[in-house]
Structures are given as structure tokens and as C-alpha cells.
Coordinates of C-alpha atoms in Angstrom, one line a residue:
M1 CA -97.6 -3.7 8.2
T2 CA -97.2 -5.2 5.5
E3 CA -93.9 -6.2 3.7
A4 CA -94.4 -3.4 1.1
S5 CA -95.7 -1.3 3.4
M6 CA -92.3 -1.1 5.7
P7 CA -89.5 2.2 5.3
T8 CA -87.2 1.2 3.1
T9 CA -83.2 2.2 4.3
P10 CA -81.0 3.5 1.3
H11 CA -77.5 0.6 1.5
A12 CA -74.3 2.7 2.6
A13 CA -72.3 3.5 -0.3
P14 CA -68.9 1.3 -0.6
R15 CA -65.6 3.2 0.4
G16 CA -64.0 1.1 -2.1
S17 CA -63.5 -1.6 -3.6
L18 CA -60.3 -4.1 -5.1
T19 CA -59.7 -2.5 -8.8
T20 CA -60.1 1.0 -7.2
V21 CA -57.4 2.6 -6.3
D22 CA -58.2 5.1 -3.6
A23 CA -56.0 8.4 -2.6
R24 CA -54.0 7.0 0.1
T25 CA -53.1 3.8 -1.3
K26 CA -51.5 6.1 -4.2
K27 CA -49.9 7.8 -1.5
R28 CA -48.4 4.8 0.1
K29 CA -47.1 4.0 -3.4
A30 CA -46.1 7.7 -4.4
A31 CA -43.4 7.2 -0.8
E32 CA -42.5 3.8 -2.0
A33 CA -41.6 5.1 -5.0
R34 CA -39.6 8.1 -3.6
F35 CA -37.8 6.0 -1.2
R36 CA -37.1 3.8 -4.0
M37 CA -35.4 6.2 -5.7
Y38 CA -33.3 7.5 -2.8
G39 CA -31.9 4.9 -2.4
I40 CA -31.4 4.5 -6.2
A41 CA -29.9 8.0 -6.1
G42 CA -28.2 7.4 -3.0
I43 CA -25.6 4.4 -4.5
A44 CA -25.7 6.3 -7.8
T45 CA -23.5 8.8 -6.2
G46 CA -21.6 6.1 -3.8
I47 CA -20.1 4.8 -7.2
F48 CA -20.2 8.1 -9.2
F49 CA -17.7 9.4 -5.9
L50 CA -15.5 5.7 -6.4
L51 CA -14.9 5.8 -9.9
V52 CA -13.9 9.5 -9.2
L53 CA -11.5 8.3 -6.7
L54 CA -10.2 5.3 -8.6
A55 CA -9.7 7.7 -12.0
S56 CA -7.7 10.2 -10.0
I57 CA -5.5 7.6 -8.1
V58 CA -4.6 5.4 -11.1
G59 CA -4.6 9.0 -13.7
S60 CA -2.1 10.3 -10.7
G61 CA 0.1 7.0 -10.0
T62 CA 0.6 5.1 -13.4
G63 CA 3.2 7.9 -13.5
A64 CA 5.5 6.0 -11.5
F65 CA 5.2 2.7 -13.2
Q66 CA 7.6 4.5 -15.7
Q67 CA 10.8 6.6 -15.6
T68 CA 12.9 7.8 -18.0
F69 CA 16.3 6.2 -18.9
I70 CA 19.7 7.6 -20.5
N71 CA 21.4 5.2 -22.7
V72 CA 24.7 6.3 -22.4
P73 CA 28.2 4.7 -23.6
V74 CA 30.7 5.5 -20.5
Y75 CA 34.8 5.4 -20.8
L76 CA 36.0 3.4 -17.6
D77 CA 39.2 5.4 -17.6
P78 CA 42.4 4.1 -15.6
E79 CA 43.7 7.1 -14.7
K80 CA 40.8 8.1 -13.1
L81 CA 39.8 4.9 -11.0
D82 CA 42.8 2.9 -11.0
K83 CA 46.0 5.2 -11.1
N84 CA 48.7 1.8 -9.9
G85 CA 46.7 -0.1 -12.7
E86 CA 46.7 -3.1 -10.5
R87 CA 43.0 -3.4 -10.3
N88 CA 43.1 -4.3 -6.4
P89 CA 39.3 -4.0 -5.7
S90 CA 40.7 -2.2 -2.2
D91 CA 42.4 1.0 -4.2
I92 CA 39.1 0.9 -6.5
A93 CA 36.8 1.6 -3.5
K94 CA 39.0 4.3 -2.4
V95 CA 37.6 6.2 -5.8
S96 CA 34.1 7.3 -4.6
T97 CA 30.9 8.8 -6.6
F98 CA 32.7 11.9 -6.9
G99 CA 35.3 10.7 -9.4
Y100 CA 32.6 9.1 -11.4
T101 CA 30.2 11.7 -11.8
P102 CA 32.5 13.6 -14.6
L103 CA 33.4 10.7 -16.5
I104 CA 29.2 10.1 -17.2
Q105 CA 29.4 13.4 -17.8
D106 CA 31.6 13.0 -20.6
A107 CA 30.0 10.5 -22.3
L108 CA 26.5 12.5 -22.1
L109 CA 28.0 15.4 -23.7
Q110 CA 30.2 13.2 -26.4
Q111 CA 26.3 11.6 -27.2
V112 CA 25.1 14.8 -27.6
Q113 CA 28.2 16.0 -30.1
D114 CA 28.9 12.8 -31.9
N115 CA 25.2 13.3 -33.2
G116 CA 25.9 16.5 -34.0
I117 CA 22.9 18.1 -32.0
E118 CA 23.2 22.2 -31.8
T119 CA 23.3 23.4 -27.9
P120 CA 24.2 25.8 -26.2
L121 CA 24.9 23.8 -23.5
E122 CA 28.4 22.8 -24.3
D123 CA 30.6 21.4 -20.6
R124 CA 30.9 18.5 -19.3
G125 CA 29.3 20.3 -16.1
D126 CA 26.0 21.4 -18.5
M127 CA 25.0 18.1 -18.5
K128 CA 25.0 17.8 -14.6
A129 CA 21.4 18.8 -15.1
M130 CA 19.8 16.0 -16.8
I131 CA 21.5 12.8 -15.1
S132 CA 20.3 11.8 -11.8
A133 CA 22.6 11.9 -8.4
S134 CA 22.2 8.2 -8.2
A135 CA 23.9 7.2 -11.4
A136 CA 27.3 7.4 -10.5
A137 CA 26.6 5.3 -7.6
Q138 CA 25.2 2.6 -10.6
V139 CA 28.3 2.5 -12.4
R140 CA 30.4 2.9 -9.6
D141 CA 28.9 -0.7 -8.1
T142 CA 29.3 -1.8 -11.4
V143 CA 33.1 -1.4 -11.7
L144 CA 33.8 -3.1 -7.8
A145 CA 31.8 -6.0 -8.8
N146 CA 33.5 -6.4 -12.3
P147 CA 36.7 -4.3 -12.0
D148 CA 38.1 -6.3 -15.6
L149 CA 35.6 -3.4 -17.2
I150 CA 37.7 -0.7 -15.9
G151 CA 39.7 0.6 -19.5
E152 CA 36.7 -0.1 -21.7
T153 CA 33.8 1.5 -22.6
V154 CA 30.6 0.2 -20.6
E155 CA 27.4 0.9 -21.9
F156 CA 24.8 1.9 -19.4
R157 CA 21.0 2.7 -18.8
I158 CA 21.1 5.3 -16.2
L159 CA 18.3 7.0 -14.6
A160 CA 17.7 10.9 -15.6
S161 CA 16.9 13.6 -13.0
S162 CA 13.5 14.2 -11.9
R163 CA 13.3 16.9 -14.1
V164 CA 13.5 15.4 -17.3
D165 CA 11.7 12.2 -16.2
G166 CA 9.2 15.4 -15.3
Y167 CA 9.4 16.6 -18.2
L168 CA 8.6 14.0 -20.2
K169 CA 5.3 13.2 -18.4
D170 CA 4.3 16.2 -18.4
R171 CA 4.6 17.3 -14.6
V172 CA 7.1 19.8 -15.7
K173 CA 6.4 22.6 -17.3
R174 CA 8.4 25.4 -20.1
E175 CA 6.5 27.7 -18.6
D176 CA 8.0 27.1 -15.1
V177 CA 11.7 26.3 -15.6
A178 CA 12.0 30.1 -15.6
R179 CA 11.4 29.8 -11.7
D180 CA 13.3 26.1 -11.4
K181 CA 17.2 26.3 -10.3
N182 CA 17.7 22.4 -11.4
I183 CA 17.1 22.9 -14.8
D184 CA 16.4 25.3 -17.7
A185 CA 15.0 25.2 -21.5
E186 CA 17.5 24.6 -22.9
H187 CA 18.6 20.9 -21.3
L188 CA 14.2 20.7 -22.2
D189 CA 15.3 21.4 -26.2
L190 CA 18.1 19.2 -25.7
V191 CA 15.7 16.2 -24.4
D192 CA 13.5 16.8 -27.4
A193 CA 16.2 16.1 -29.5
L194 CA 17.7 13.2 -27.7
V195 CA 14.4 11.5 -27.2
P196 CA 14.2 10.4 -31.2
L197 CA 17.5 8.8 -31.0
G198 CA 16.7 6.8 -28.9
I199 CA 19.1 7.9 -26.5
V200 CA 16.6 9.0 -23.6
Q201 CA 13.8 6.5 -23.5
K202 CA 10.7 6.5 -21.1
T203 CA 10.4 3.0 -20.1
F204 CA 8.5 0.9 -17.3
N205 CA 10.2 1.3 -13.7
M206 CA 10.7 -2.1 -12.0
D207 CA 12.8 -0.8 -9.6
F208 CA 10.0 1.4 -8.1
I209 CA 8.5 -1.8 -6.9
T210 CA 11.4 -4.0 -5.9
G211 CA 13.7 -0.8 -5.0
A212 CA 14.2 0.6 -1.9
D213 CA 13.6 4.4 -0.4
A214 CA 16.1 7.1 -1.8
S215 CA 17.1 10.1 -0.2
E216 CA 15.0 13.7 -1.4
S217 CA 17.3 14.8 -3.7
R218 CA 17.4 11.8 -5.9
A219 CA 13.6 10.9 -6.3
E220 CA 13.5 9.4 -9.6
A221 CA 15.3 6.4 -7.7
A222 CA 13.5 5.7 -5.3
G223 CA 11.0 3.0 -5.2
M224 CA 8.6 0.8 -2.7
G225 CA 10.2 -2.7 -2.8
V226 CA 11.7 -2.8 1.0
S227 CA 8.9 -0.7 2.5
M228 CA 7.0 -4.2 1.1
I229 CA 8.6 -5.9 2.6
G230 CA 8.4 -4.7 5.8
S231 CA 4.9 -4.9 5.4
F232 CA 5.3 -8.7 5.2
F233 CA 6.9 -8.6 7.8
M234 CA 4.6 -7.1 9.9
M235 CA 1.3 -8.9 9.2
L236 CA 3.6 -12.1 9.9
V237 CA 3.9 -10.8 13.2
V238 CA 0.0 -10.0 13.2
L239 CA -1.1 -13.5 11.7
V240 CA 1.2 -15.3 14.2
L241 CA -0.1 -14.0 17.4
A242 CA -3.3 -12.5 17.1
L243 CA -5.1 -15.6 15.1
P244 CA -4.0 -17.8 18.6
I245 CA -4.8 -14.9 21.0
G246 CA -7.6 -14.4 19.5
V247 CA -9.2 -17.3 18.4
A248 CA -8.7 -18.8 22.0
A249 CA -10.3 -15.8 23.8
S250 CA -13.6 -16.0 21.8
I251 CA -13.9 -20.2 22.7
Y252 CA -13.5 -19.4 25.3
L253 CA -15.5 -16.0 26.5
E254 CA -18.1 -17.7 23.5
E255 CA -18.2 -22.2 24.8
F256 CA -16.7 -21.8 28.2
A257 CA -17.2 -18.5 30.5
P258 CA -19.5 -18.0 32.3
K259 CA -21.9 -15.4 31.8
N260 CA -21.0 -12.5 35.1
R261 CA -20.7 -9.7 35.4
L262 CA -16.4 -9.7 35.1
T263 CA -17.4 -11.6 31.4
D264 CA -19.6 -9.0 30.3
L265 CA -17.2 -6.4 31.4
I266 CA -14.6 -7.8 29.2
E267 CA -17.0 -7.9 26.3
V268 CA -17.9 -4.4 27.0
N269 CA -14.4 -3.5 26.6
I270 CA -13.4 -5.7 24.0
A271 CA -16.6 -4.4 21.9
N272 CA -15.0 -0.6 22.9
L273 CA -11.5 -1.6 21.7
A274 CA -13.1 -2.4 18.3
A275 CA -13.6 1.8 18.3
V276 CA -10.1 3.6 20.1
P277 CA -8.4 5.4 17.4
S278 CA -5.7 3.5 15.8
I279 CA -3.2 5.8 17.2
V280 CA -4.1 5.3 20.8
F281 CA -2.5 2.2 20.5
G282 CA 1.2 3.4 18.9
I283 CA 1.0 5.5 22.0
L284 CA 0.1 2.3 23.9
G285 CA 3.1 0.4 21.8
L286 CA 5.8 3.3 22.3
A287 CA 5.5 3.4 26.0
V288 CA 5.3 -0.5 26.8
F289 CA 7.3 -2.0 23.7
I290 CA 9.8 1.0 22.9
Q291 CA 10.8 2.4 26.3
F292 CA 10.0 -0.1 28.8
M293 CA 10.4 -3.1 27.0
H294 CA 13.3 -1.4 24.9
L295 CA 12.4 -3.4 21.8
P296 CA 14.2 -1.6 18.6
Q297 CA 12.9 1.1 16.7
S298 CA 11.2 1.3 13.5
A299 CA 11.4 -2.4 13.5
P300 CA 9.0 -4.3 11.6
L301 CA 8.2 -6.7 15.2
V302 CA 7.6 -4.1 17.0
G303 CA 5.2 -3.1 14.4
G304 CA 3.6 -6.1 13.9
M305 CA 2.9 -5.8 17.7
V306 CA 1.3 -2.7 17.8
L307 CA -0.7 -4.0 14.5
T308 CA -1.6 -6.9 16.6
L309 CA -3.2 -5.3 19.7
M310 CA -5.2 -3.1 17.0
T311 CA -6.6 -5.7 15.2
L312 CA -7.2 -8.4 18.3
P313 CA -10.6 -6.6 19.0
T314 CA -11.6 -7.0 15.0
I315 CA -10.0 -11.3 15.7
I316 CA -12.4 -12.1 18.6
I317 CA -15.8 -10.4 17.7
S318 CA -15.7 -12.0 14.1
T319 CA -14.9 -15.6 15.7
R320 CA -17.2 -15.4 18.4
A321 CA -19.9 -14.5 15.5
S322 CA -19.0 -17.6 13.7
L323 CA -18.9 -19.4 16.5
K324 CA -22.6 -18.1 18.0
A325 CA -23.4 -19.1 14.1
V326 CA -22.6 -22.6 14.5
P327 CA -26.9 -24.4 15.5
P328 CA -26.7 -25.5 18.9
S329 CA -28.0 -29.0 17.6
I330 CA -24.5 -29.3 17.0
R331 CA -22.9 -29.1 20.4
D332 CA -25.8 -30.9 21.8
A333 CA -25.9 -34.6 19.3
A334 CA -21.7 -33.9 20.3
L335 CA -22.8 -33.9 23.7
G336 CA -25.6 -36.7 22.9
V337 CA -22.7 -38.9 21.6
G338 CA -20.6 -39.1 24.8
A339 CA -18.0 -36.3 23.2
S340 CA -17.0 -33.8 26.2
K341 CA -17.2 -30.0 26.2
M342 CA -14.0 -29.3 24.5
Q343 CA -14.2 -32.3 22.2
S344 CA -17.3 -31.2 21.2
V345 CA -15.8 -27.6 20.2
F346 CA -13.0 -28.2 18.8
H347 CA -14.2 -31.9 16.4
H348 CA -17.4 -29.8 15.7
V349 CA -17.9 -26.1 16.5
L350 CA -14.9 -25.0 15.7
P351 CA -14.3 -26.6 12.0
L352 CA -18.0 -25.3 10.9
A353 CA -16.7 -21.9 12.3
A354 CA -13.6 -21.8 10.4
P355 CA -14.7 -20.0 6.9
G356 CA -16.1 -17.2 9.0
I357 CA -13.0 -17.2 11.3
L358 CA -11.0 -16.7 8.4
T359 CA -12.1 -14.3 7.3
G360 CA -12.2 -12.5 10.0
T361 CA -9.0 -12.4 10.5
I362 CA -8.0 -12.0 6.5
I363 CA -10.6 -8.5 7.3
G364 CA -8.3 -7.9 10.4
L365 CA -4.8 -7.8 8.2
A366 CA -6.2 -5.7 5.4
Q367 CA -7.1 -3.5 7.7
A368 CA -3.9 -3.8 9.6
L369 CA -1.6 -3.7 6.2
G370 CA -3.4 0.1 5.3
E371 CA -2.2 1.5 9.5
T372 CA -0.3 5.2 9.0
A373 CA -1.0 6.8 12.8
P374 CA 0.7 4.0 15.1
L375 CA 3.8 3.3 12.6
L376 CA 4.6 7.0 13.1
L377 CA 4.8 7.4 17.0
I378 CA 7.5 3.4 16.6
G379 CA 9.2 5.2 13.9
M380 CA 8.5 3.7 11.3
V381 CA 8.6 6.6 8.7
G382 CA 12.2 8.0 8.1
F383 CA 13.9 7.2 5.0
I384 CA 15.4 3.5 5.2
A385 CA 18.5 3.7 3.1
S386 CA 18.8 -0.6 3.0
N387 CA 18.3 -3.7 1.0
A388 CA 16.5 -6.5 1.3
P389 CA 16.9 -8.4 4.4
D390 CA 19.1 -11.6 4.3
S391 CA 17.2 -13.4 6.8
I392 CA 13.7 -13.4 8.8
A393 CA 16.0 -12.5 12.0
S394 CA 17.1 -9.2 10.2
G395 CA 13.6 -8.8 8.3
L396 CA 12.2 -8.4 12.0
L397 CA 14.5 -6.6 14.0
D398 CA 16.3 -4.2 11.2
P399 CA 15.1 -0.6 11.0
N400 CA 12.2 -0.6 8.0
S401 CA 9.0 1.6 7.1
A402 CA 6.0 -0.1 5.6
M403 CA 3.8 0.6 2.5
P404 CA 0.9 3.3 4.3
A405 CA 4.2 4.9 6.2
Q406 CA 6.4 5.6 2.8
I407 CA 3.2 6.8 1.5
Y408 CA 2.9 9.1 4.4
E409 CA 6.6 10.2 3.9
W410 CA 6.7 10.5 -0.2
A411 CA 3.4 12.7 0.1
K412 CA 4.7 15.2 2.6
R413 CA 8.4 15.9 0.3
A414 CA 8.9 18.6 -1.3
D415 CA 9.6 17.4 -4.8
P416 CA 7.2 16.2 -7.6
A417 CA 8.2 13.6 -7.9
Y418 CA 7.6 12.0 -4.9
Y419 CA 3.7 13.0 -4.8
E420 CA 3.7 11.0 -8.7
R421 CA 5.2 8.3 -6.4
A422 CA 2.7 8.3 -3.5
W423 CA -0.2 7.7 -5.9
G424 CA 1.8 5.6 -7.8
G425 CA 2.7 3.4 -3.7
I426 CA -1.2 3.7 -3.6
I427 CA -2.1 1.8 -6.2
I428 CA 0.5 -1.2 -4.9
L429 CA -1.4 -0.8 -1.5
L430 CA -4.4 -1.1 -3.2
L431 CA -3.9 -4.1 -5.0
F432 CA -2.6 -6.0 -2.2
L433 CA -5.9 -5.3 -0.2
I434 CA -8.2 -5.7 -3.1
T435 CA -6.2 -9.1 -3.2
M436 CA -7.0 -10.2 0.3
N437 CA -10.4 -9.0 0.8
T438 CA -11.1 -11.2 -2.6
I439 CA -9.6 -14.4 -0.7
A440 CA -11.7 -13.7 2.1
V441 CA -14.8 -13.7 0.1
I442 CA -13.8 -16.8 -1.8
L443 CA -12.9 -18.6 1.2
R444 CA -16.2 -17.0 2.5
R445 CA -18.1 -18.5 -0.2
R446 CA -16.3 -21.7 -0.3
F447 CA -16.4 -23.1 2.9
E448 CA -19.8 -21.1 4.3
R449 CA -22.1 -24.0 5.4
R450 CA -25.9 -22.5 5.8
W451 CA -28.7 -24.4 8.4

């Protein structure tokens, strides 16, 4: 059979080529595009809600950093404040704040009359609704510090009431005044007349950052300063206890502990403790530190010890991860030149793991700084009418509050001014948390080693 006479077989059609996109490839690319769109949509949604949250916090909390004050010259009548005329501090101290309140009310009423303001409020008692309940204490403290001022007219910058402050911040509306027993429309008309004269002013409120909490009737005088100090002493306790204990436990478990069932059980329990609700640690602290050891209730020392228990798992886990990230060749090289196991760990491995350890510690402290539930159970939530501690011992042992507990306390009070201050406290707390996390990022990037 010749080649020409052989039957020819048709060639199979090619399934595809490099330049032609088949249906399966189009389907796969469409799925990848949809997945990318889902990811972008998820990120955009998260950013949107984050911006909404930040806008809500800033919009609701910035008013707490401003406060309304009344500038009024008060005549310190010696007939009321020092009847004996001897300027004896003990005699002057016998006059309570009730003796100063009429002087302030008379001074404000005199200001109204001197400026020719027409108002149906013609009695000094009518001025009470405009003046903070803390104004009398402010004037009294000034007189006690300077008894020679008695008999003179002294210019004071006193706090306005929370209703007047709320009116200038649009928190108190005129239509709501009819149902408010603390102030009425005539007082608001008087405020409108006093603002152009500079007698009533809204300025930056430094006392909100540096001051102490106030009673429910004096919302305008409440501040975060003392609770910030309480948080500082608690974080100091956490740092002093959690860092060495956590790092020591991590080094032992990672470098020296034998691998057996006991260490496996310890590691599993540490991982589980990191997920335990914080209020459980509060119950443990209440039972052990207060009821069993009889440590002072509401003290930053106890709060710091409770938060140490909560922070230890976080520090141990992050420290072990940092130690594990150091290449084994570093250990082998140290042992190869004659270093002991202890020397190889503390002279070579630990310094290289230090950035990760610091980062984990700072993140653990930031987490502890924002915890509220454990503090509720040990009593760090009540009204603390105190000033800044005068020593480290008093800062650790005297009753105090903390920033998250103070925010919780304000949020549950009835006066809307406290609600505004709760948002302002959240801004301060967020600034602390952002600062601590920023420091952690800077330390990690500054000292991070890539292998």
C-alpha cells in the first residue's frame, strides 16, 4: 500500500490557546474579582462605622472641655464672715458655705441691676438657679487662704449651674424648661443678656482634666484628674508585677521547662485564662485580696493586683512568641562558644526578643487600662471626693477611682451634664490608649530584627 493510498485521520481540534480565554478562566477571574470587591466592601464598611463612632464620641464629648463661668465681684462682708473682727482663722472657718451663698447671690443681683437689665428676677434667691452649688466652697476656700480679703470686694470667676451651661451648649432647650424645676425661661433670658456683657462666659475647662469627681448636684464641677491618678497608680502596680512575673514564666516555659504533660497542661490553661471574662478576675480579687487578705477596698493597689492577674496571660503568650521567633542558630552559636544555657538565654536570646516583649507588655497595659468590670467588684466606682494623693503610699492605699470606672459612674447619673462628661472621659481614655499603642508600634519598628 502506497503512502498516497493510506487513509487519512482528521486532527483533533485544539481545546484552547494562550491568547484565548475559555469559560472556566472567565469564571475563575470573575470569582476573584467578586472576592476582591467583598474585601474592599468589608474594609469600607469598617472604616465607615469607625468614622461614625469617632464622630459620635467627638461630637458628644468636646462640650465637656468647655465650661460656663460667671464673673462677679463679691463683697466679703465682715459682719457675716468675721463678726469678732480679729481675723482669727479658726473663727472664720466656723462660717460654712451657707454663709457665703447669700454674698454671691447679692453680688450677681447687683451686677444685673448695675447694668440696667430688665428682668422679673428681683430677689437674690432668684439667682440661685444660675450659680453652681460649688461656688460657695470656692469663695470660702479663698477667704480661708487669705483672711485679709475680708471687708474687700474681690472678683471671682465662679462656675455657672449645669442648666445654664447646658443652655449655652444647646443641651438645654427652651421648650424643655417648662418641665424643669431647676431653672425657668426668665433665667435663660437673663443669661442671654449677661453673655454680651462678658459676665457669663464659656471658656476652656481645665478643671475637667485636673479636677476630682463631684456630687450629683454639682455636675459642672466634676473632673477626671483624680481618676486619672488612680489609673496611673494601677498601671504602675501592673507594670511592676506583671512584667517580671510574665517574662520569667515565659522564659522558663519556652527555654527550660521539660516537654511533658504538666507543661502542656500549664500552657493550655494560660491560653484559656487569656479568654476568661474580666469580671471573673474581679470576683477572684474580691475573694482573695479583700475578703481573705483584708487589703483596703477601692485602693489602686488592689485594682492593680486584679488587673495583673488579667494581664499576665497576655504578656506570657506574647513573650513566648517573641522568644520563639529568635532563630535557633543564635542559641546554638552561643552554646558552641562555651556559653551556658542561662547565658545564651539572658545574653543573646532575651535582648533580641525584647522589642516583642515590650510591645506585648504595652498592649497588655492598654487592655488593662480600659477594663471596668473587675474594678466594679472591688469598689473602685464610688464617688471619691478627694484631691491628688500627697505620697506614693497614699496613692496606692487611699480609696480612688479609675478612668473607665469614672466614665461608668457618670453615664448612669441622671443629670445630662454627666452624660456629656462621660463622653469627654471617653475621649481622654482613647487618647491614652492611642498613645500607648503608638508607643508599642514605634518600639516594634525601631528595634525589630528580621532574620
